[in-house]
Short mmCIF file of N, CA and C in Angstrom, two decimals:
data_model
loop_
_atom_site.label_atom_id
_atom_site.label_comp_id
_atom_site.label_asym_id
_atom_site.label_seq_id
_atom_site.Cartn_x
_atom_site.Cartn_y
_atom_site.Cartn_z
N MET A 1 -3.75 158.99 -33.21
CA MET A 1 -4.78 159.77 -32.56
C MET A 1 -6.15 159.35 -33.07
N PHE A 2 -6.29 159.26 -34.40
CA PHE A 2 -7.55 158.85 -34.98
C PHE A 2 -7.92 157.45 -34.51
N LEU A 3 -6.92 156.56 -34.42
CA LEU A 3 -7.16 155.20 -33.98
C LEU A 3 -7.61 155.18 -32.53
N ASP A 4 -7.07 156.03 -31.70
CA ASP A 4 -7.48 156.11 -30.29
C ASP A 4 -8.93 156.57 -30.20
N GLN A 5 -9.29 157.57 -31.01
CA GLN A 5 -10.67 158.06 -30.99
C GLN A 5 -11.63 156.99 -31.49
N LEU A 6 -11.24 156.29 -32.52
CA LEU A 6 -12.09 155.22 -33.07
C LEU A 6 -12.26 154.10 -32.04
N THR A 7 -11.19 153.76 -31.35
CA THR A 7 -11.26 152.73 -30.32
C THR A 7 -12.18 153.17 -29.20
N THR A 8 -12.06 154.41 -28.79
CA THR A 8 -12.93 154.95 -27.73
C THR A 8 -14.38 154.95 -28.18
N LEU A 9 -14.63 155.42 -29.41
CA LEU A 9 -15.99 155.45 -29.96
C LEU A 9 -16.56 154.04 -30.04
N LEU A 10 -15.76 153.11 -30.49
CA LEU A 10 -16.20 151.72 -30.60
C LEU A 10 -16.51 151.16 -29.21
N ALA A 11 -15.70 151.46 -28.22
CA ALA A 11 -15.93 151.00 -26.85
C ALA A 11 -17.24 151.58 -26.31
N VAL A 12 -17.51 152.85 -26.62
CA VAL A 12 -18.76 153.49 -26.17
C VAL A 12 -19.96 152.81 -26.84
N VAL A 13 -19.86 152.54 -28.14
CA VAL A 13 -20.97 151.90 -28.87
C VAL A 13 -21.21 150.49 -28.33
N VAL A 14 -20.14 149.73 -28.12
CA VAL A 14 -20.28 148.38 -27.59
C VAL A 14 -20.86 148.44 -26.18
N GLY A 15 -20.40 149.34 -25.37
CA GLY A 15 -20.91 149.50 -24.00
C GLY A 15 -22.38 149.88 -24.00
N ALA A 16 -22.74 150.82 -24.85
CA ALA A 16 -24.14 151.24 -24.94
C ALA A 16 -25.01 150.09 -25.44
N GLY A 17 -24.52 149.37 -26.43
CA GLY A 17 -25.27 148.21 -26.94
C GLY A 17 -25.44 147.15 -25.88
N GLY A 18 -24.39 146.87 -25.14
CA GLY A 18 -24.47 145.89 -24.06
C GLY A 18 -25.41 146.34 -22.96
N SER A 19 -25.33 147.61 -22.64
CA SER A 19 -26.21 148.16 -21.61
C SER A 19 -27.68 148.07 -22.05
N TYR A 20 -27.92 148.42 -23.32
CA TYR A 20 -29.28 148.34 -23.86
C TYR A 20 -29.78 146.90 -23.84
N ALA A 21 -28.95 145.98 -24.29
CA ALA A 21 -29.35 144.57 -24.33
C ALA A 21 -29.64 144.04 -22.93
N THR A 22 -28.81 144.38 -21.97
CA THR A 22 -29.02 143.94 -20.59
C THR A 22 -30.31 144.52 -20.04
N THR A 23 -30.54 145.80 -20.26
CA THR A 23 -31.76 146.45 -19.79
C THR A 23 -32.99 145.85 -20.46
N ALA A 24 -32.93 145.62 -21.76
CA ALA A 24 -34.06 145.05 -22.48
C ALA A 24 -34.38 143.65 -21.97
N LEU A 25 -33.35 142.82 -21.76
CA LEU A 25 -33.59 141.46 -21.25
C LEU A 25 -34.16 141.50 -19.83
N THR A 26 -33.64 142.39 -19.00
CA THR A 26 -34.14 142.52 -17.63
C THR A 26 -35.61 142.94 -17.64
N GLU A 27 -35.93 143.93 -18.44
CA GLU A 27 -37.32 144.41 -18.54
C GLU A 27 -38.24 143.32 -19.09
N ARG A 28 -37.73 142.58 -20.07
CA ARG A 28 -38.56 141.49 -20.64
C ARG A 28 -38.84 140.43 -19.59
N LYS A 29 -37.83 140.05 -18.82
CA LYS A 29 -38.03 139.07 -17.75
C LYS A 29 -39.00 139.61 -16.69
N ARG A 30 -38.87 140.87 -16.33
CA ARG A 30 -39.76 141.48 -15.35
C ARG A 30 -41.20 141.49 -15.87
N TRP A 31 -41.37 141.86 -17.13
CA TRP A 31 -42.71 141.88 -17.73
C TRP A 31 -43.31 140.47 -17.74
N HIS A 32 -42.49 139.49 -18.14
CA HIS A 32 -42.96 138.10 -18.18
C HIS A 32 -43.35 137.61 -16.78
N ARG A 33 -42.54 137.92 -15.78
CA ARG A 33 -42.83 137.53 -14.40
C ARG A 33 -44.13 138.19 -13.92
N THR A 34 -44.33 139.45 -14.24
CA THR A 34 -45.56 140.16 -13.86
C THR A 34 -46.77 139.55 -14.54
N GLN A 35 -46.65 139.23 -15.81
CA GLN A 35 -47.77 138.60 -16.54
C GLN A 35 -48.10 137.24 -15.94
N THR A 36 -47.09 136.46 -15.61
CA THR A 36 -47.30 135.15 -15.01
C THR A 36 -48.02 135.29 -13.67
N GLU A 37 -47.58 136.25 -12.86
CA GLU A 37 -48.24 136.48 -11.56
C GLU A 37 -49.69 136.89 -11.75
N ARG A 38 -49.96 137.74 -12.72
CA ARG A 38 -51.35 138.16 -12.99
C ARG A 38 -52.21 136.98 -13.39
N TRP A 39 -51.68 136.13 -14.27
CA TRP A 39 -52.45 134.96 -14.70
C TRP A 39 -52.70 134.01 -13.55
N HIS A 40 -51.69 133.81 -12.71
CA HIS A 40 -51.88 132.93 -11.56
C HIS A 40 -52.96 133.49 -10.63
N GLU A 41 -52.93 134.80 -10.40
CA GLU A 41 -53.95 135.43 -9.56
C GLU A 41 -55.34 135.26 -10.18
N LYS A 42 -55.43 135.46 -11.49
CA LYS A 42 -56.71 135.33 -12.19
C LYS A 42 -57.20 133.89 -12.14
N LYS A 43 -56.31 132.95 -12.41
CA LYS A 43 -56.70 131.54 -12.36
C LYS A 43 -57.15 131.15 -10.96
N PHE A 44 -56.42 131.61 -9.95
CA PHE A 44 -56.82 131.32 -8.57
C PHE A 44 -58.24 131.82 -8.32
N GLU A 45 -58.49 133.05 -8.72
CA GLU A 45 -59.81 133.65 -8.52
C GLU A 45 -60.90 132.86 -9.26
N VAL A 46 -60.64 132.52 -10.50
CA VAL A 46 -61.61 131.77 -11.32
C VAL A 46 -61.88 130.41 -10.69
N TYR A 47 -60.82 129.68 -10.33
CA TYR A 47 -60.99 128.35 -9.76
C TYR A 47 -61.72 128.41 -8.42
N ALA A 48 -61.38 129.37 -7.59
CA ALA A 48 -62.03 129.49 -6.28
C ALA A 48 -63.52 129.82 -6.45
N ARG A 49 -63.84 130.75 -7.32
CA ARG A 49 -65.25 131.09 -7.54
C ARG A 49 -66.02 129.91 -8.12
N TYR A 50 -65.40 129.19 -9.04
CA TYR A 50 -66.05 128.03 -9.63
C TYR A 50 -66.28 126.95 -8.57
N GLY A 51 -65.26 126.68 -7.77
CA GLY A 51 -65.40 125.70 -6.70
C GLY A 51 -66.51 126.07 -5.72
N ASN A 52 -66.60 127.34 -5.38
CA ASN A 52 -67.65 127.78 -4.47
C ASN A 52 -69.03 127.63 -5.09
N ALA A 53 -69.13 127.87 -6.39
CA ALA A 53 -70.43 127.68 -7.07
C ALA A 53 -70.85 126.21 -7.03
N LEU A 54 -69.89 125.31 -7.24
CA LEU A 54 -70.21 123.89 -7.18
C LEU A 54 -70.57 123.47 -5.76
N LYS A 55 -69.86 124.00 -4.79
CA LYS A 55 -70.18 123.68 -3.40
C LYS A 55 -71.59 124.13 -3.05
N GLU A 56 -72.03 125.25 -3.61
CA GLU A 56 -73.40 125.71 -3.38
C GLU A 56 -74.40 124.69 -3.93
N GLN A 57 -74.14 124.17 -5.13
CA GLN A 57 -75.02 123.16 -5.71
C GLN A 57 -75.06 121.90 -4.84
N ILE A 58 -73.91 121.51 -4.34
CA ILE A 58 -73.85 120.32 -3.46
C ILE A 58 -74.68 120.58 -2.21
N TRP A 59 -74.46 121.73 -1.60
CA TRP A 59 -75.15 122.07 -0.35
C TRP A 59 -76.66 122.07 -0.54
N ILE A 60 -77.14 122.67 -1.62
CA ILE A 60 -78.59 122.69 -1.88
C ILE A 60 -79.10 121.27 -2.12
N SER A 61 -78.35 120.50 -2.90
CA SER A 61 -78.75 119.11 -3.15
C SER A 61 -78.81 118.31 -1.85
N GLN A 62 -77.82 118.52 -0.99
CA GLN A 62 -77.81 117.80 0.28
C GLN A 62 -79.00 118.20 1.15
N ARG A 63 -79.33 119.48 1.16
CA ARG A 63 -80.47 119.93 1.96
C ARG A 63 -81.77 119.32 1.45
N ILE A 64 -81.93 119.26 0.14
CA ILE A 64 -83.12 118.61 -0.42
C ILE A 64 -83.08 117.12 -0.07
N GLY A 65 -81.89 116.53 -0.17
CA GLY A 65 -81.73 115.13 0.20
C GLY A 65 -82.11 114.87 1.65
N ALA A 66 -81.81 115.80 2.52
CA ALA A 66 -82.21 115.66 3.93
C ALA A 66 -83.73 115.61 4.05
N ALA A 67 -84.41 116.44 3.27
CA ALA A 67 -85.88 116.42 3.28
C ALA A 67 -86.42 115.11 2.73
N LEU A 68 -85.66 114.47 1.86
CA LEU A 68 -86.08 113.18 1.29
C LEU A 68 -85.71 112.01 2.19
N GLY A 69 -85.00 112.30 3.27
CA GLY A 69 -84.69 111.27 4.25
C GLY A 69 -83.32 110.62 4.12
N TYR A 70 -82.43 111.17 3.31
CA TYR A 70 -81.09 110.60 3.22
C TYR A 70 -80.35 110.80 4.53
N ALA A 71 -79.58 109.80 4.91
CA ALA A 71 -78.83 109.87 6.16
C ALA A 71 -77.62 110.78 6.00
N ASN A 72 -77.16 111.29 7.11
CA ASN A 72 -75.91 112.04 7.20
C ASN A 72 -75.93 113.38 6.47
N VAL A 73 -77.10 113.92 6.20
CA VAL A 73 -77.22 115.28 5.70
C VAL A 73 -78.23 116.01 6.59
N VAL A 74 -78.05 117.30 6.72
CA VAL A 74 -78.85 118.06 7.68
C VAL A 74 -79.49 119.27 7.01
N ASP A 75 -80.26 119.99 7.79
CA ASP A 75 -80.90 121.24 7.37
C ASP A 75 -81.83 121.00 6.17
N PRO A 76 -82.90 120.23 6.39
CA PRO A 76 -83.79 119.87 5.28
C PRO A 76 -84.37 121.09 4.56
N LEU A 77 -84.51 120.94 3.26
CA LEU A 77 -85.10 121.96 2.40
C LEU A 77 -86.10 121.26 1.51
N GLU A 78 -87.34 121.68 1.57
CA GLU A 78 -88.38 121.04 0.78
C GLU A 78 -88.03 121.13 -0.71
N PRO A 79 -88.24 120.03 -1.44
CA PRO A 79 -87.89 120.01 -2.86
C PRO A 79 -88.50 121.16 -3.66
N ALA A 80 -89.73 121.53 -3.38
CA ALA A 80 -90.37 122.61 -4.16
C ALA A 80 -89.56 123.90 -4.09
N ALA A 81 -89.10 124.26 -2.92
CA ALA A 81 -88.29 125.47 -2.76
C ALA A 81 -86.86 125.24 -3.21
N GLY A 82 -86.34 124.07 -2.91
CA GLY A 82 -84.94 123.77 -3.21
C GLY A 82 -84.63 123.67 -4.68
N LEU A 83 -85.57 123.15 -5.46
CA LEU A 83 -85.28 122.99 -6.90
C LEU A 83 -85.11 124.35 -7.59
N GLN A 84 -85.85 125.36 -7.12
CA GLN A 84 -85.66 126.70 -7.68
C GLN A 84 -84.26 127.23 -7.34
N LEU A 85 -83.85 127.03 -6.09
CA LEU A 85 -82.50 127.45 -5.69
C LEU A 85 -81.43 126.68 -6.47
N LEU A 86 -81.69 125.42 -6.71
CA LEU A 86 -80.76 124.59 -7.47
C LEU A 86 -80.63 125.09 -8.91
N ALA A 87 -81.72 125.48 -9.51
CA ALA A 87 -81.68 126.02 -10.88
C ALA A 87 -80.89 127.32 -10.92
N GLU A 88 -81.07 128.16 -9.93
CA GLU A 88 -80.33 129.43 -9.88
C GLU A 88 -78.84 129.17 -9.67
N ALA A 89 -78.52 128.21 -8.81
CA ALA A 89 -77.11 127.87 -8.57
C ALA A 89 -76.48 127.29 -9.84
N GLU A 90 -77.23 126.49 -10.58
CA GLU A 90 -76.71 125.93 -11.83
C GLU A 90 -76.45 127.04 -12.85
N ALA A 91 -77.31 128.04 -12.89
CA ALA A 91 -77.10 129.16 -13.82
C ALA A 91 -75.82 129.91 -13.46
N ARG A 92 -75.55 130.11 -12.16
CA ARG A 92 -74.30 130.78 -11.74
C ARG A 92 -73.10 129.92 -12.12
N ARG A 93 -73.20 128.60 -11.89
CA ARG A 93 -72.11 127.70 -12.23
C ARG A 93 -71.81 127.73 -13.72
N ALA A 94 -72.88 127.70 -14.52
CA ALA A 94 -72.70 127.70 -15.98
C ALA A 94 -72.01 128.98 -16.45
N SER A 95 -72.35 130.08 -15.83
CA SER A 95 -71.72 131.36 -16.19
C SER A 95 -70.23 131.35 -15.84
N LEU A 96 -69.90 130.84 -14.67
CA LEU A 96 -68.50 130.78 -14.25
C LEU A 96 -67.70 129.77 -15.05
N TRP A 97 -68.38 128.77 -15.58
CA TRP A 97 -67.72 127.72 -16.38
C TRP A 97 -66.97 128.32 -17.55
N GLU A 98 -67.53 129.35 -18.16
CA GLU A 98 -66.87 129.97 -19.31
C GLU A 98 -65.49 130.52 -18.94
N SER A 99 -65.38 131.06 -17.73
CA SER A 99 -64.07 131.56 -17.28
C SER A 99 -63.08 130.42 -17.08
N VAL A 100 -63.56 129.29 -16.56
CA VAL A 100 -62.69 128.13 -16.38
C VAL A 100 -62.17 127.68 -17.74
N LEU A 101 -63.07 127.65 -18.73
CA LEU A 101 -62.66 127.25 -20.08
C LEU A 101 -61.60 128.19 -20.66
N LEU A 102 -61.70 129.47 -20.32
CA LEU A 102 -60.75 130.45 -20.86
C LEU A 102 -59.37 130.36 -20.23
N VAL A 103 -59.29 130.11 -18.94
CA VAL A 103 -57.99 130.19 -18.27
C VAL A 103 -57.40 128.85 -17.89
N GLY A 104 -58.20 127.79 -17.89
CA GLY A 104 -57.72 126.51 -17.40
C GLY A 104 -56.92 125.72 -18.43
N ASP A 105 -55.97 124.95 -17.93
CA ASP A 105 -55.29 124.03 -18.83
C ASP A 105 -56.22 122.83 -19.05
N ALA A 106 -55.89 122.00 -20.02
CA ALA A 106 -56.78 120.90 -20.43
C ALA A 106 -57.08 119.96 -19.27
N GLU A 107 -56.08 119.61 -18.50
CA GLU A 107 -56.29 118.65 -17.40
C GLU A 107 -57.22 119.22 -16.33
N THR A 108 -57.06 120.49 -16.01
CA THR A 108 -57.90 121.11 -14.99
C THR A 108 -59.34 121.26 -15.50
N VAL A 109 -59.50 121.60 -16.76
CA VAL A 109 -60.85 121.71 -17.34
C VAL A 109 -61.55 120.35 -17.32
N VAL A 110 -60.83 119.31 -17.67
CA VAL A 110 -61.42 117.95 -17.64
C VAL A 110 -61.84 117.61 -16.21
N ALA A 111 -61.01 117.90 -15.24
CA ALA A 111 -61.34 117.61 -13.85
C ALA A 111 -62.53 118.43 -13.38
N ALA A 112 -62.60 119.70 -13.77
CA ALA A 112 -63.73 120.54 -13.40
C ALA A 112 -65.02 120.00 -14.02
N ARG A 113 -64.95 119.61 -15.27
CA ARG A 113 -66.14 119.06 -15.94
C ARG A 113 -66.58 117.77 -15.25
N SER A 114 -65.65 116.94 -14.91
CA SER A 114 -65.97 115.67 -14.24
C SER A 114 -66.64 115.94 -12.89
N TRP A 115 -66.17 116.96 -12.17
CA TRP A 115 -66.77 117.30 -10.88
C TRP A 115 -68.20 117.78 -11.06
N HIS A 116 -68.43 118.72 -12.01
CA HIS A 116 -69.81 119.20 -12.12
C HIS A 116 -70.75 118.15 -12.70
N GLU A 117 -70.24 117.24 -13.52
CA GLU A 117 -71.08 116.15 -14.01
C GLU A 117 -71.45 115.19 -12.88
N ALA A 118 -70.53 114.95 -11.95
CA ALA A 118 -70.85 114.12 -10.78
C ALA A 118 -71.92 114.80 -9.92
N ILE A 119 -71.85 116.12 -9.81
CA ILE A 119 -72.87 116.86 -9.06
C ILE A 119 -74.22 116.75 -9.75
N TRP A 120 -74.23 116.80 -11.07
CA TRP A 120 -75.50 116.63 -11.79
C TRP A 120 -76.15 115.30 -11.45
N THR A 121 -75.33 114.26 -11.31
CA THR A 121 -75.87 112.95 -10.94
C THR A 121 -76.51 113.02 -9.55
N LEU A 122 -75.85 113.70 -8.63
CA LEU A 122 -76.41 113.88 -7.28
C LEU A 122 -77.72 114.67 -7.36
N GLU A 123 -77.74 115.68 -8.21
CA GLU A 123 -78.96 116.48 -8.37
C GLU A 123 -80.11 115.65 -8.93
N LEU A 124 -79.80 114.68 -9.77
CA LEU A 124 -80.85 113.82 -10.31
C LEU A 124 -81.60 113.09 -9.19
N HIS A 125 -80.88 112.70 -8.17
CA HIS A 125 -81.54 112.04 -7.04
C HIS A 125 -82.63 112.94 -6.45
N VAL A 126 -82.31 114.20 -6.27
CA VAL A 126 -83.29 115.08 -5.63
C VAL A 126 -84.36 115.55 -6.62
N ARG A 127 -84.00 115.73 -7.87
CA ARG A 127 -85.00 116.12 -8.87
C ARG A 127 -86.03 115.01 -9.08
N GLU A 128 -85.56 113.78 -9.08
CA GLU A 128 -86.46 112.64 -9.27
C GLU A 128 -87.03 112.14 -7.95
N GLN A 129 -86.60 112.77 -6.85
CA GLN A 129 -87.02 112.41 -5.50
C GLN A 129 -86.81 110.92 -5.24
N SER A 130 -85.66 110.47 -5.66
CA SER A 130 -85.24 109.09 -5.47
C SER A 130 -85.10 108.81 -3.98
N ARG A 131 -85.37 107.60 -3.60
CA ARG A 131 -85.21 107.19 -2.19
C ARG A 131 -84.15 106.11 -2.06
N GLU A 132 -83.24 106.05 -3.02
CA GLU A 132 -82.20 105.01 -3.03
C GLU A 132 -80.97 105.50 -2.29
N ALA A 133 -80.96 105.24 -0.99
CA ALA A 133 -79.90 105.74 -0.12
C ALA A 133 -78.52 105.23 -0.52
N ASP A 134 -78.43 103.98 -0.95
CA ASP A 134 -77.12 103.43 -1.34
C ASP A 134 -76.55 104.16 -2.55
N LYS A 135 -77.39 104.43 -3.53
CA LYS A 135 -76.93 105.16 -4.71
C LYS A 135 -76.56 106.60 -4.35
N TRP A 136 -77.35 107.21 -3.47
CA TRP A 136 -77.04 108.57 -3.01
C TRP A 136 -75.66 108.59 -2.37
N ALA A 137 -75.40 107.66 -1.47
CA ALA A 137 -74.10 107.61 -0.77
C ALA A 137 -72.96 107.38 -1.76
N ARG A 138 -73.15 106.48 -2.71
CA ARG A 138 -72.13 106.20 -3.72
C ARG A 138 -71.86 107.45 -4.57
N ASP A 139 -72.93 108.12 -5.00
CA ASP A 139 -72.76 109.30 -5.85
C ASP A 139 -72.19 110.48 -5.07
N ALA A 140 -72.53 110.60 -3.79
CA ALA A 140 -71.94 111.65 -2.96
C ALA A 140 -70.44 111.42 -2.79
N GLN A 141 -70.05 110.16 -2.65
CA GLN A 141 -68.62 109.83 -2.55
C GLN A 141 -67.90 110.17 -3.86
N ARG A 142 -68.54 109.90 -4.97
CA ARG A 142 -67.96 110.21 -6.28
C ARG A 142 -67.75 111.73 -6.42
N VAL A 143 -68.73 112.51 -5.96
CA VAL A 143 -68.59 113.97 -6.00
C VAL A 143 -67.35 114.40 -5.23
N SER A 144 -67.16 113.81 -4.05
CA SER A 144 -66.00 114.15 -3.22
C SER A 144 -64.69 113.79 -3.92
N GLN A 145 -64.65 112.63 -4.56
CA GLN A 145 -63.44 112.21 -5.28
C GLN A 145 -63.15 113.15 -6.46
N ARG A 146 -64.18 113.55 -7.17
CA ARG A 146 -63.99 114.44 -8.32
C ARG A 146 -63.55 115.83 -7.85
N ARG A 147 -64.07 116.25 -6.71
CA ARG A 147 -63.63 117.53 -6.14
C ARG A 147 -62.14 117.48 -5.85
N ASP A 148 -61.70 116.40 -5.21
CA ASP A 148 -60.28 116.25 -4.89
C ASP A 148 -59.43 116.29 -6.15
N ALA A 149 -59.90 115.63 -7.20
CA ALA A 149 -59.14 115.61 -8.47
C ALA A 149 -59.05 117.01 -9.07
N PHE A 150 -60.15 117.77 -9.01
CA PHE A 150 -60.12 119.14 -9.53
C PHE A 150 -59.10 119.99 -8.77
N TYR A 151 -59.15 119.92 -7.44
CA TYR A 151 -58.23 120.74 -6.67
C TYR A 151 -56.78 120.31 -6.85
N ALA A 152 -56.54 119.03 -7.04
CA ALA A 152 -55.17 118.57 -7.31
C ALA A 152 -54.67 119.18 -8.62
N CYS A 153 -55.51 119.18 -9.65
CA CYS A 153 -55.11 119.76 -10.95
C CYS A 153 -54.91 121.27 -10.84
N ALA A 154 -55.84 121.94 -10.18
CA ALA A 154 -55.74 123.39 -10.05
C ALA A 154 -54.49 123.77 -9.26
N ARG A 155 -54.22 123.07 -8.18
CA ARG A 155 -53.03 123.37 -7.39
C ARG A 155 -51.76 123.16 -8.20
N ARG A 156 -51.71 122.06 -8.97
CA ARG A 156 -50.55 121.81 -9.81
C ARG A 156 -50.37 122.95 -10.80
N GLU A 157 -51.46 123.35 -11.44
CA GLU A 157 -51.37 124.42 -12.43
C GLU A 157 -50.94 125.75 -11.81
N LEU A 158 -51.36 126.00 -10.59
CA LEU A 158 -51.01 127.24 -9.91
C LEU A 158 -49.65 127.18 -9.23
N GLY A 159 -49.03 126.01 -9.26
CA GLY A 159 -47.70 125.87 -8.67
C GLY A 159 -47.72 125.74 -7.16
N VAL A 160 -48.85 125.30 -6.60
CA VAL A 160 -48.93 125.09 -5.15
C VAL A 160 -48.27 123.75 -4.85
N ALA A 161 -47.30 123.77 -3.98
CA ALA A 161 -46.52 122.56 -3.69
C ALA A 161 -47.35 121.54 -2.92
N GLY A 162 -47.11 120.30 -3.22
CA GLY A 162 -47.72 119.20 -2.48
C GLY A 162 -49.15 118.91 -2.89
N PRO A 163 -49.63 117.75 -2.48
CA PRO A 163 -51.00 117.39 -2.82
C PRO A 163 -51.98 118.18 -1.95
N PRO A 164 -53.24 118.25 -2.39
CA PRO A 164 -54.23 118.92 -1.54
C PRO A 164 -54.46 118.12 -0.28
N PRO A 165 -54.96 118.76 0.76
CA PRO A 165 -55.27 118.01 1.98
C PRO A 165 -56.31 116.95 1.68
N PRO A 166 -56.28 115.84 2.39
CA PRO A 166 -57.26 114.79 2.13
C PRO A 166 -58.67 115.27 2.50
N SER A 167 -59.66 114.71 1.81
CA SER A 167 -61.04 115.02 2.14
C SER A 167 -61.36 114.49 3.52
N GLY A 168 -62.32 115.13 4.13
CA GLY A 168 -62.80 114.63 5.41
C GLY A 168 -63.56 113.34 5.22
N ASN A 169 -63.59 112.52 6.22
CA ASN A 169 -64.35 111.27 6.17
C ASN A 169 -65.81 111.57 6.49
N TRP A 170 -66.67 111.14 5.60
CA TRP A 170 -68.09 111.36 5.81
C TRP A 170 -68.83 110.11 5.45
N PRO A 171 -69.72 109.67 6.26
CA PRO A 171 -70.12 110.27 7.53
C PRO A 171 -69.04 110.08 8.60
N ARG A 172 -69.08 110.92 9.58
CA ARG A 172 -68.11 110.85 10.66
C ARG A 172 -68.25 109.51 11.38
N GLU A 173 -67.15 109.06 11.95
CA GLU A 173 -67.15 107.76 12.62
C GLU A 173 -68.26 107.67 13.65
N TRP A 174 -68.48 108.72 14.40
CA TRP A 174 -69.49 108.67 15.46
C TRP A 174 -70.90 108.62 14.89
N ARG A 175 -71.06 108.85 13.56
CA ARG A 175 -72.38 108.79 12.94
C ARG A 175 -72.71 107.40 12.40
N HIS A 176 -71.73 106.54 12.29
CA HIS A 176 -71.97 105.19 11.76
C HIS A 176 -72.82 104.41 12.75
N ASP A 177 -73.64 103.56 12.23
CA ASP A 177 -74.44 102.67 13.08
C ASP A 177 -73.51 101.64 13.71
N ASP A 178 -73.75 101.32 14.94
CA ASP A 178 -72.94 100.32 15.62
C ASP A 178 -73.37 98.90 15.30
N GLY A 179 -74.56 98.74 14.73
CA GLY A 179 -75.11 97.41 14.50
C GLY A 179 -74.68 96.83 13.28
#
């Protein structure tokens, strides 16, 4: 009789222990999955905001470039007004950069840095009011390549399948000179 009770008690203890262990592991996995989802959402938000800040700098630089006579850019913005906007955009970018440094993996941070450094080179053209169209075109192409590299790294880190879509061809074929 005592042995039967001990066996039953032991079975209850083992069952309770197994139940506790299973519940604890399930909860731990659920917590880990939730944390991973939160980080992915945060990283997505940080990367998207950072990318938009850089695109603003490019857009302002291109508009100033249009005023300087560079081909294939539109909506001219006089350098005097544009440089103030460019400084404000750089301040926003610099502020968002800290978030990229906090959440990004090393490869994505390197790609982001490379992209904004390429944009700084483009900005130098407009700050110095350079009229070197060939260098402008080369540096604008470099900005596009660095952008693609950043998005490829960010997508990989976020687990987005496949490569990013290819960049558009610029200038458009119909904008090329026929001569």
